[in-house]
Amino acid sequence: MSSLSRRQLVLAATTAAVAAAAPRFVFAQATSPSAAAPFSVPPLTYPTTAFEPHIDAKTMEIHHDKHHQAYVTNLNNFAKDNPQIAEKPIVEVLGNLNNVSESIRTGVRNNLGGHANHTMFWQIMGPNGGKPDGEVLAAIERDLGGIEKFQTDFNAAGGRVFGSGWVFVTVTNDGKLAIETRPNQDNPIMDGKRALLGNDVWEHAYYLTYQNRRPDYLKAWWNTVNWTAVGERYAAAKAGTLGV
């Protein structure tokens, strides 16, 4: 073997070692759906550091890359023998769980619910999210008593969730809002409703920074809400086109 070849091998081995040690870029986690893997994690549209100090980067990375990915991996495994769960819109499957085979129904409820919840969660968060305005603000004032009362009541509802779950603002197709909670990874779609926004109160969403201080997390989370995205979801709900 020539000295040039040996140098090339050493360089290749060094490059591989550096690549293996490098931190993984969160946006690479999601892949495009395929026939073999019809479900995928949507990529974040902001860096994992976007919400510090309110939500730390490590929590965002683990939450998106590990927890959400686990739901998607489970769904793709279910879909291998039950392709029908990927052939219909998510809202149709979650809205008609009794039509899902009993052998996988609980798994689909938990994992498709988790996929829907988290897909919404990443969408309604964003840096420099502004404040509610326009029709969303008018609906909050009309149905939830104004922004301060709404946030106080939402935080209180989230704090009362026993164990793991979510606190949502649900929206009807005529734009009426309500604060509701769900256990585990249940989603309002399962009750024929839609989530305008929601906050994850599973410990994996906040524990590295807040430990057992869920109320502190709930208050801080408002600094991460993208009100432009919420306004778009509100318009879609009224138009009858809001998905998950």
PDB file of N, CA and C in Angstrom, residues 91-185:
ATOM      1  N   VAL A  91     -57.287  13.392  11.054  1.00  0.00           N
ATOM      2  CA  VAL A  91     -58.515  13.799  11.747  1.00  0.00           C
ATOM      3  C   VAL A  91     -59.609  12.759  11.584  1.00  0.00           C
ATOM      4  N   GLU A  92     -59.614  12.054  10.463  1.00  0.00           N
ATOM      5  CA  GLU A  92     -60.631  11.020  10.253  1.00  0.00           C
ATOM      6  C   GLU A  92     -60.362   9.804  11.125  1.00  0.00           C
ATOM      7  N   VAL A  93     -59.098   9.427  11.248  1.00  0.00           N
ATOM      8  CA  VAL A  93     -58.752   8.273  12.083  1.00  0.00           C
ATOM      9  C   VAL A  93     -59.010   8.579  13.559  1.00  0.00           C
ATOM     10  N   LEU A  94     -58.531   9.721  14.035  1.00  0.00           N
ATOM     11  CA  LEU A  94     -58.724  10.066  15.449  1.00  0.00           C
ATOM     12  C   LEU A  94     -60.186  10.327  15.779  1.00  0.00           C
ATOM     13  N   GLY A  95     -60.929  10.819  14.811  1.00  0.00           N
ATOM     14  CA  GLY A  95     -62.339  11.101  15.042  1.00  0.00           C
ATOM     15  C   GLY A  95     -63.226   9.871  14.988  1.00  0.00           C
ATOM     16  N   ASN A  96     -62.651   8.731  14.579  1.00  0.00           N
ATOM     17  CA  ASN A  96     -63.426   7.493  14.455  1.00  0.00           C
ATOM     18  C   ASN A  96     -62.602   6.314  14.957  1.00  0.00           C
ATOM     19  N   LEU A  97     -62.123   6.424  16.187  1.00  0.00           N
ATOM     20  CA  LEU A  97     -61.253   5.384  16.724  1.00  0.00           C
ATOM     21  C   LEU A  97     -61.948   4.028  16.845  1.00  0.00           C
ATOM     22  N   ASN A  98     -63.264   4.030  16.965  1.00  0.00           N
ATOM     23  CA  ASN A  98     -63.980   2.758  17.046  1.00  0.00           C
ATOM     24  C   ASN A  98     -63.879   1.957  15.757  1.00  0.00           C
ATOM     25  N   ASN A  99     -63.501   2.636  14.667  1.00  0.00           N
ATOM     26  CA  ASN A  99     -63.326   1.939  13.395  1.00  0.00           C
ATOM     27  C   ASN A  99     -61.931   1.334  13.245  1.00  0.00           C
ATOM     28  N   VAL A 100     -61.044   1.643  14.187  1.00  0.00           N
ATOM     29  CA  VAL A 100     -59.691   1.089  14.164  1.00  0.00           C
ATOM     30  C   VAL A 100     -59.715  -0.286  14.818  1.00  0.00           C
ATOM     31  N   SER A 101     -58.980  -1.223  14.252  1.00  0.00           N
ATOM     32  CA  SER A 101     -58.928  -2.575  14.797  1.00  0.00           C
ATOM     33  C   SER A 101     -58.655  -2.553  16.293  1.00  0.00           C
ATOM     34  N   GLU A 102     -59.415  -3.331  17.028  1.00  0.00           N
ATOM     35  CA  GLU A 102     -59.290  -3.337  18.488  1.00  0.00           C
ATOM     36  C   GLU A 102     -57.880  -3.699  18.934  1.00  0.00           C
ATOM     37  N   SER A 103     -57.190  -4.508  18.158  1.00  0.00           N
ATOM     38  CA  SER A 103     -55.859  -4.965  18.542  1.00  0.00           C
ATOM     39  C   SER A 103     -54.834  -3.839  18.580  1.00  0.00           C
ATOM     40  N   ILE A 104     -55.077  -2.767  17.828  1.00  0.00           N
ATOM     41  CA  ILE A 104     -54.135  -1.645  17.804  1.00  0.00           C
ATOM     42  C   ILE A 104     -54.784  -0.331  18.227  1.00  0.00           C
ATOM     43  N   ARG A 105     -56.044  -0.381  18.647  1.00  0.00           N
ATOM     44  CA  ARG A 105     -56.785   0.858  18.895  1.00  0.00           C
ATOM     45  C   ARG A 105     -56.124   1.721  19.972  1.00  0.00           C
ATOM     46  N   THR A 106     -55.749   1.109  21.087  1.00  0.00           N
ATOM     47  CA  THR A 106     -55.121   1.893  22.158  1.00  0.00           C
ATOM     48  C   THR A 106     -53.790   2.474  21.688  1.00  0.00           C
ATOM     49  N   GLY A 107     -53.016   1.673  20.956  1.00  0.00           N
ATOM     50  CA  GLY A 107     -51.742   2.163  20.441  1.00  0.00           C
ATOM     51  C   GLY A 107     -51.916   3.308  19.475  1.00  0.00           C
ATOM     52  N   VAL A 108     -52.921   3.225  18.608  1.00  0.00           N
ATOM     53  CA  VAL A 108     -53.187   4.309  17.663  1.00  0.00           C
ATOM     54  C   VAL A 108     -53.680   5.541  18.417  1.00  0.00           C
ATOM     55  N   ARG A 109     -54.542   5.338  19.382  1.00  0.00           N
ATOM     56  CA  ARG A 109     -55.037   6.471  20.180  1.00  0.00           C
ATOM     57  C   ARG A 109     -53.867   7.230  20.810  1.00  0.00           C
ATOM     58  N   ASN A 110     -52.978   6.496  21.456  1.00  0.00           N
ATOM     59  CA  ASN A 110     -51.869   7.137  22.160  1.00  0.00           C
ATOM     60  C   ASN A 110     -50.855   7.766  21.206  1.00  0.00           C
ATOM     61  N   ASN A 111     -50.478   7.032  20.172  1.00  0.00           N
ATOM     62  CA  ASN A 111     -49.390   7.490  19.310  1.00  0.00           C
ATOM     63  C   ASN A 111     -49.847   8.451  18.218  1.00  0.00           C
ATOM     64  N   LEU A 112     -51.017   8.217  17.631  1.00  0.00           N
ATOM     65  CA  LEU A 112     -51.513   9.179  16.654  1.00  0.00           C
ATOM     66  C   LEU A 112     -51.973  10.448  17.362  1.00  0.00           C
ATOM     67  N   GLY A 113     -52.531  10.284  18.556  1.00  0.00           N
ATOM     68  CA  GLY A 113     -52.864  11.460  19.362  1.00  0.00           C
ATOM     69  C   GLY A 113     -51.620  12.262  19.695  1.00  0.00           C
ATOM     70  N   GLY A 114     -50.547  11.564  20.089  1.00  0.00           N
ATOM     71  CA  GLY A 114     -49.293  12.245  20.394  1.00  0.00           C
ATOM     72  C   GLY A 114     -48.703  12.937  19.179  1.00  0.00           C
ATOM     73  N   HIS A 115     -48.811  12.285  18.029  1.00  0.00           N
ATOM     74  CA  HIS A 115     -48.306  12.886  16.786  1.00  0.00           C
ATOM     75  C   HIS A 115     -49.098  14.151  16.442  1.00  0.00           C
ATOM     76  N   ALA A 116     -50.411  14.073  16.549  1.00  0.00           N
ATOM     77  CA  ALA A 116     -51.252  15.246  16.253  1.00  0.00           C
ATOM     78  C   ALA A 116     -50.985  16.373  17.243  1.00  0.00           C
ATOM     79  N   ASN A 117     -50.927  16.045  18.525  1.00  0.00           N
ATOM     80  CA  ASN A 117     -50.701  17.067  19.543  1.00  0.00           C
ATOM     81  C   ASN A 117     -49.373  17.791  19.332  1.00  0.00           C
ATOM     82  N   HIS A 118     -48.329  17.024  19.088  1.00  0.00           N
ATOM     83  CA  HIS A 118     -47.012  17.639  18.951  1.00  0.00           C
ATOM     84  C   HIS A 118     -46.863  18.391  17.634  1.00  0.00           C
ATOM     85  N   THR A 119     -47.486  17.901  16.582  1.00  0.00           N
ATOM     86  CA  THR A 119     -47.453  18.632  15.317  1.00  0.00           C
ATOM     87  C   THR A 119     -48.050  20.020  15.495  1.00  0.00           C
ATOM     88  N   MET A 120     -49.179  20.089  16.202  1.00  0.00           N
ATOM     89  CA  MET A 120     -49.787  21.376  16.526  1.00  0.00           C
ATOM     90  C   MET A 120     -48.870  22.209  17.413  1.00  0.00           C
ATOM     91  N   PHE A 121     -48.268  21.569  18.414  1.00  0.00           N
ATOM     92  CA  PHE A 121     -47.442  22.255  19.408  1.00  0.00           C
ATOM     93  C   PHE A 121     -46.282  22.992  18.755  1.00  0.00           C
ATOM     94  N   TRP A 122     -45.541  22.313  17.874  1.00  0.00           N
ATOM     95  CA  TRP A 122     -44.410  22.973  17.213  1.00  0.00           C
ATOM     96  C   TRP A 122     -44.895  24.112  16.323  1.00  0.00           C
ATOM     97  N   GLN A 123     -46.065  23.952  15.758  1.00  0.00           N
ATOM     98  CA  GLN A 123     -46.579  24.956  14.826  1.00  0.00           C
ATOM     99  C   GLN A 123     -46.978  26.248  15.516  1.00  0.00           C
ATOM    100  N   ILE A 124     -47.555  26.155  16.713  1.00  0.00           N
ATOM    101  CA  ILE A 124     -48.067  27.367  17.349  1.00  0.00           C
ATOM    102  C   ILE A 124     -47.034  28.038  18.243  1.00  0.00           C
ATOM    103  N   MET A 125     -45.793  27.528  18.202  1.00  0.00           N
ATOM    104  CA  MET A 125     -44.704  28.170  18.932  1.00  0.00           C
ATOM    105  C   MET A 125     -43.741  28.818  17.944  1.00  0.00           C
ATOM    106  N   GLY A 126     -43.071  29.877  18.380  1.00  0.00           N
ATOM    107  CA  GLY A 126     -42.109  30.544  17.522  1.00  0.00           C
ATOM    108  C   GLY A 126     -41.526  31.748  18.233  1.00  0.00           C
ATOM    109  N   PRO A 127     -40.290  32.110  17.921  1.00  0.00           N
ATOM    110  CA  PRO A 127     -39.667  33.273  18.565  1.00  0.00           C
ATOM    111  C   PRO A 127     -40.340  34.568  18.129  1.00  0.00           C
ATOM    112  N   ASN A 128     -40.337  35.546  19.012  1.00  0.00           N
ATOM    113  CA  ASN A 128     -40.917  36.861  18.706  1.00  0.00           C
ATOM    114  C   ASN A 128     -42.355  36.728  18.223  1.00  0.00           C
ATOM    115  N   GLY A 129     -43.142  35.994  19.021  1.00  0.00           N
ATOM    116  CA  GLY A 129     -44.490  35.651  18.592  1.00  0.00           C
ATOM    117  C   GLY A 129     -45.519  36.740  18.689  1.00  0.00           C
ATOM    118  N   GLY A 130     -45.155  37.902  19.234  1.00  0.00           N
ATOM    119  CA  GLY A 130     -46.083  39.019  19.288  1.00  0.00           C
ATOM    120  C   GLY A 130     -47.206  38.833  20.291  1.00  0.00           C
ATOM    121  N   LYS A 131     -48.351  39.442  19.993  1.00  0.00           N
ATOM    122  CA  LYS A 131     -49.519  39.387  20.864  1.00  0.00           C
ATOM    123  C   LYS A 131     -50.750  39.061  20.027  1.00  0.00           C
ATOM    124  N   PRO A 132     -51.794  38.511  20.671  1.00  0.00           N
ATOM    125  CA  PRO A 132     -53.013  38.236  19.913  1.00  0.00           C
ATOM    126  C   PRO A 132     -53.653  39.528  19.429  1.00  0.00           C
ATOM    127  N   ASP A 133     -54.211  39.485  18.235  1.00  0.00           N
ATOM    128  CA  ASP A 133     -54.913  40.653  17.714  1.00  0.00           C
ATOM    129  C   ASP A 133     -56.017  40.190  16.783  1.00  0.00           C
ATOM    130  N   GLY A 134     -56.700  41.116  16.180  1.00  0.00           N
ATOM    131  CA  GLY A 134     -57.720  40.803  15.198  1.00  0.00           C
ATOM    132  C   GLY A 134     -58.816  39.899  15.732  1.00  0.00           C
ATOM    133  N   GLU A 135     -59.230  38.934  14.915  1.00  0.00           N
ATOM    134  CA  GLU A 135     -60.343  38.057  15.276  1.00  0.00           C
ATOM    135  C   GLU A 135     -60.020  37.169  16.473  1.00  0.00           C
ATOM    136  N   VAL A 136     -58.767  36.749  16.592  1.00  0.00           N
ATOM    137  CA  VAL A 136     -58.398  35.909  17.731  1.00  0.00           C
ATOM    138  C   VAL A 136     -58.560  36.686  19.038  1.00  0.00           C
ATOM    139  N   LEU A 137     -58.058  37.895  19.087  1.00  0.00           N
ATOM    140  CA  LEU A 137     -58.198  38.699  20.298  1.00  0.00           C
ATOM    141  C   LEU A 137     -59.665  38.970  20.600  1.00  0.00           C
ATOM    142  N   ALA A 138     -60.441  39.257  19.583  1.00  0.00           N
ATOM    143  CA  ALA A 138     -61.875  39.507  19.785  1.00  0.00           C
ATOM    144  C   ALA A 138     -62.558  38.274  20.349  1.00  0.00           C
ATOM    145  N   ALA A 139     -62.179  37.087  19.866  1.00  0.00           N
ATOM    146  CA  ALA A 139     -62.778  35.847  20.366  1.00  0.00           C
ATOM    147  C   ALA A 139     -62.355  35.575  21.802  1.00  0.00           C
ATOM    148  N   ILE A 140     -61.095  35.860  22.133  1.00  0.00           N
ATOM    149  CA  ILE A 140     -60.624  35.687  23.511  1.00  0.00           C
ATOM    150  C   ILE A 140     -61.391  36.606  24.448  1.00  0.00           C
ATOM    151  N   GLU A 141     -61.605  37.838  24.029  1.00  0.00           N
ATOM    152  CA  GLU A 141     -62.345  38.783  24.872  1.00  0.00           C
ATOM    153  C   GLU A 141     -63.808  38.370  25.002  1.00  0.00           C
ATOM    154  N   ARG A 142     -64.384  37.874  23.918  1.00  0.00           N
ATOM    155  CA  ARG A 142     -65.796  37.489  23.926  1.00  0.00           C
ATOM    156  C   ARG A 142     -66.053  36.207  24.724  1.00  0.00           C
ATOM    157  N   ASP A 143     -65.203  35.199  24.530  1.00  0.00           N
ATOM    158  CA  ASP A 143     -65.483  33.872  25.085  1.00  0.00           C
ATOM    159  C   ASP A 143     -64.696  33.537  26.349  1.00  0.00           C
ATOM    160  N   LEU A 144     -63.541  34.196  26.545  1.00  0.00           N
ATOM    161  CA  LEU A 144     -62.654  33.794  27.643  1.00  0.00           C
ATOM    162  C   LEU A 144     -62.342  34.914  28.610  1.00  0.00           C
ATOM    163  N   GLY A 145     -63.031  36.048  28.484  1.00  0.00           N
ATOM    164  CA  GLY A 145     -62.911  37.110  29.475  1.00  0.00           C
ATOM    165  C   GLY A 145     -61.731  38.028  29.327  1.00  0.00           C
ATOM    166  N   GLY A 146     -61.081  38.024  28.168  1.00  0.00           N
ATOM    167  CA  GLY A 146     -59.920  38.888  27.959  1.00  0.00           C
ATOM    168  C   GLY A 146     -58.620  38.127  28.150  1.00  0.00           C
ATOM    169  N   ILE A 147     -57.523  38.696  27.670  1.00  0.00           N
ATOM    170  CA  ILE A 147     -56.262  37.973  27.619  1.00  0.00           C
ATOM    171  C   ILE A 147     -55.727  37.599  28.995  1.00  0.00           C
ATOM    172  N   GLU A 148     -55.827  38.495  29.976  1.00  0.00           N
ATOM    173  CA  GLU A 148     -55.285  38.193  31.302  1.00  0.00           C
ATOM    174  C   GLU A 148     -56.070  37.079  31.985  1.00  0.00           C
ATOM    175  N   LYS A 149     -57.397  37.176  31.954  1.00  0.00           N
ATOM    176  CA  LYS A 149     -58.216  36.127  32.564  1.00  0.00           C
ATOM    177  C   LYS A 149     -58.021  34.804  31.828  1.00  0.00           C
ATOM    178  N   PHE A 150     -57.962  34.872  30.505  1.00  0.00           N
ATOM    179  CA  PHE A 150     -57.764  33.676  29.705  1.00  0.00           C
ATOM    180  C   PHE A 150     -56.469  32.961  30.093  1.00  0.00           C
ATOM    181  N   GLN A 151     -55.362  33.693  30.171  1.00  0.00           N
ATOM    182  CA  GLN A 151     -54.091  33.057  30.492  1.00  0.00           C
ATOM    183  C   GLN A 151     -54.089  32.519  31.921  1.00  0.00           C
ATOM    184  N   THR A 152     -54.705  33.243  32.836  1.00  0.00           N
ATOM    185  CA  THR A 152     -54.797  32.771  34.223  1.00  0.00           C
ATOM    186  C   THR A 152     -55.600  31.481  34.296  1.00  0.00           C
ATOM    187  N   ASP A 153     -56.737  31.438  33.617  1.00  0.00           N
ATOM    188  CA  ASP A 153     -57.592  30.247  33.637  1.00  0.00           C
ATOM    189  C   ASP A 153     -56.937  29.077  32.911  1.00  0.00           C
ATOM    190  N   PHE A 154     -56.253  29.364  31.811  1.00  0.00           N
ATOM    191  CA  PHE A 154     -55.562  28.321  31.049  1.00  0.00           C
ATOM    192  C   PHE A 154     -54.460  27.701  31.904  1.00  0.00           C
ATOM    193  N   ASN A 155     -53.671  28.551  32.562  1.00  0.00           N
ATOM    194  CA  ASN A 155     -52.603  28.050  33.425  1.00  0.00           C
ATOM    195  C   ASN A 155     -53.152  27.224  34.577  1.00  0.00           C
ATOM    196  N   ALA A 156     -54.253  27.683  35.160  1.00  0.00           N
ATOM    197  CA  ALA A 156     -54.854  26.949  36.267  1.00  0.00           C
ATOM    198  C   ALA A 156     -55.351  25.584  35.809  1.00  0.00           C
ATOM    199  N   ALA A 157     -55.969  25.532  34.626  1.00  0.00           N
ATOM    200  CA  ALA A 157     -56.452  24.261  34.091  1.00  0.00           C
ATOM    201  C   ALA A 157     -55.281  23.323  33.831  1.00  0.00           C
ATOM    202  N   GLY A 158     -54.190  23.854  33.260  1.00  0.00           N
ATOM    203  CA  GLY A 158     -53.018  23.030  33.019  1.00  0.00           C
ATOM    204  C   GLY A 158     -52.397  22.519  34.307  1.00  0.00           C
ATOM    205  N   GLY A 159     -52.434  23.338  35.343  1.00  0.00           N
ATOM    206  CA  GLY A 159     -51.892  22.929  36.626  1.00  0.00           C
ATOM    207  C   GLY A 159     -52.711  21.841  37.295  1.00  0.00           C
ATOM    208  N   ARG A 160     -53.997  21.768  36.968  1.00  0.00           N
ATOM    209  CA  ARG A 160     -54.870  20.765  37.580  1.00  0.00           C
ATOM    210  C   ARG A 160     -54.812  19.409  36.883  1.00  0.00           C
ATOM    211  N   VAL A 161     -54.204  19.332  35.722  1.00  0.00           N
ATOM    212  CA  VAL A 161     -54.119  18.038  35.025  1.00  0.00           C
ATOM    213  C   VAL A 161     -53.350  17.070  35.906  1.00  0.00           C
ATOM    214  N   PHE A 162     -53.974  15.965  36.242  1.00  0.00           N
ATOM    215  CA  PHE A 162     -53.331  14.974  37.107  1.00  0.00           C
ATOM    216  C   PHE A 162     -52.446  14.066  36.260  1.00  0.00           C
ATOM    217  N   GLY A 163     -51.181  13.977  36.631  1.00  0.00           N
ATOM    218  CA  GLY A 163     -50.268  13.154  35.843  1.00  0.00           C
ATOM    219  C   GLY A 163     -49.900  13.871  34.553  1.00  0.00           C
ATOM    220  N   SER A 164     -50.024  13.153  33.446  1.00  0.00           N
ATOM    221  CA  SER A 164     -49.619  13.698  32.153  1.00  0.00           C
ATOM    222  C   SER A 164     -50.829  14.037  31.302  1.00  0.00           C
ATOM    223  N   GLY A 165     -50.692  15.086  30.485  1.00  0.00           N
ATOM    224  CA  GLY A 165     -51.803  15.458  29.624  1.00  0.00           C
ATOM    225  C   GLY A 165     -51.556  16.784  28.941  1.00  0.00           C
ATOM    226  N   TRP A 166     -52.642  17.383  28.475  1.00  0.00           N
ATOM    227  CA  TRP A 166     -52.585  18.640  27.720  1.00  0.00           C
ATOM    228  C   TRP A 166     -53.684  19.581  28.176  1.00  0.00           C
ATOM    229  N   VAL A 167     -53.430  20.867  28.017  1.00  0.00           N
ATOM    230  CA  VAL A 167     -54.465  21.885  28.183  1.00  0.00           C
ATOM    231  C   VAL A 167     -54.607  22.586  26.833  1.00  0.00           C
ATOM    232  N   PHE A 168     -55.835  22.691  26.374  1.00  0.00           N
ATOM    233  CA  PHE A 168     -56.127  23.210  25.041  1.00  0.00           C
ATOM    234  C   PHE A 168     -57.066  24.403  25.095  1.00  0.00           C
ATOM    235  N   VAL A 169     -57.028  25.197  24.045  1.00  0.00           N
ATOM    236  CA  VAL A 169     -58.138  26.067  23.682  1.00  0.00           C
ATOM    237  C   VAL A 169     -58.778  25.416  22.464  1.00  0.00           C
ATOM    238  N   THR A 170     -60.007  24.982  22.607  1.00  0.00           N
ATOM    239  CA  THR A 170     -60.715  24.400  21.477  1.00  0.00           C
ATOM    240  C   THR A 170     -61.468  25.491  20.722  1.00  0.00           C
ATOM    241  N   VAL A 171     -61.718  25.227  19.441  1.00  0.00           N
ATOM    242  CA  VAL A 171     -62.402  26.197  18.597  1.00  0.00           C
ATOM    243  C   VAL A 171     -63.440  25.476  17.744  1.00  0.00           C
ATOM    244  N   THR A 172     -64.637  26.045  17.667  1.00  0.00           N
ATOM    245  CA  THR A 172     -65.686  25.488  16.831  1.00  0.00           C
ATOM    246  C   THR A 172     -65.605  26.113  15.441  1.00  0.00           C
ATOM    247  N   ASN A 173     -66.375  25.573  14.506  1.00  0.00           N
ATOM    248  CA  ASN A 173     -66.307  26.115  13.143  1.00  0.00           C
ATOM    249  C   ASN A 173     -66.959  27.490  13.021  1.00  0.00           C
ATOM    250  N   ASP A 174     -67.627  27.939  14.089  1.00  0.00           N
ATOM    251  CA  ASP A 174     -68.123  29.321  14.074  1.00  0.00           C
ATOM    252  C   ASP A 174     -67.250  30.229  14.936  1.00  0.00           C
ATOM    253  N   GLY A 175     -66.086  29.704  15.362  1.00  0.00           N
ATOM    254  CA  GLY A 175     -65.093  30.525  16.037  1.00  0.00           C
ATOM    255  C   GLY A 175     -65.207  30.637  17.539  1.00  0.00           C
ATOM    256  N   LYS A 176     -66.074  29.847  18.167  1.00  0.00           N
ATOM    257  CA  LYS A 176     -66.229  29.932  19.614  1.00  0.00           C
ATOM    258  C   LYS A 176     -65.095  29.185  20.310  1.00  0.00           C
ATOM    259  N   LEU A 177     -64.539  29.803  21.353  1.00  0.00           N
ATOM    260  CA  LEU A 177     -63.398  29.244  22.068  1.00  0.00           C
ATOM    261  C   LEU A 177     -63.796  28.691  23.436  1.00  0.00           C
ATOM    262  N   ALA A 178     -63.036  27.688  23.904  1.00  0.00           N
ATOM    263  CA  ALA A 178     -63.218  27.147  25.247  1.00  0.00           C
ATOM    264  C   ALA A 178     -61.903  26.545  25.713  1.00  0.00           C
ATOM    265  N   ILE A 179     -61.665  26.573  27.016  1.00  0.00           N
ATOM    266  CA  ILE A 179     -60.484  25.943  27.610  1.00  0.00           C
ATOM    267  C   ILE A 179     -60.869  24.534  28.049  1.00  0.00           C
ATOM    268  N   GLU A 180     -60.108  23.550  27.614  1.00  0.00           N
ATOM    269  CA  GLU A 180     -60.391  22.160  27.947  1.00  0.00           C
ATOM    270  C   GLU A 180     -59.080  21.423  28.179  1.00  0.00           C
ATOM    271  N   THR A 181     -59.122  20.346  28.948  1.00  0.00           N
ATOM    272  CA  THR A 181     -57.947  19.519  29.178  1.00  0.00           C
ATOM    273  C   THR A 181     -58.217  18.101  28.681  1.00  0.00           C
ATOM    274  N   ARG A 182     -57.131  17.378  28.417  1.00  0.00           N
ATOM    275  CA  ARG A 182     -57.214  15.982  27.993  1.00  0.00           C
ATOM    276  C   ARG A 182     -56.102  15.201  28.682  1.00  0.00           C
ATOM    277  N   PRO A 183     -56.356  13.941  29.061  1.00  0.00           N
ATOM    278  CA  PRO A 183     -55.304  13.127  29.669  1.00  0.00           C
ATOM    279  C   PRO A 183     -54.375  12.539  28.611  1.00  0.00           C
ATOM    280  N   ASN A 184     -53.189  12.192  29.040  1.00  0.00           N
ATOM    281  CA  ASN A 184     -52.245  11.457  28.189  1.00  0.00           C
ATOM    282  C   ASN A 184     -52.007  12.174  26.870  1.00  0.00           C
ATOM    283  N   GLN A 185     -52.209  11.481  25.721  1.00  0.00           N
ATOM    284  CA  GLN A 185     -52.063  12.132  24.421  1.00  0.00           C
ATOM    285  C   GLN A 185     -53.405  12.241  23.699  1.00  0.00           C
TER     286      GLN A 185
END
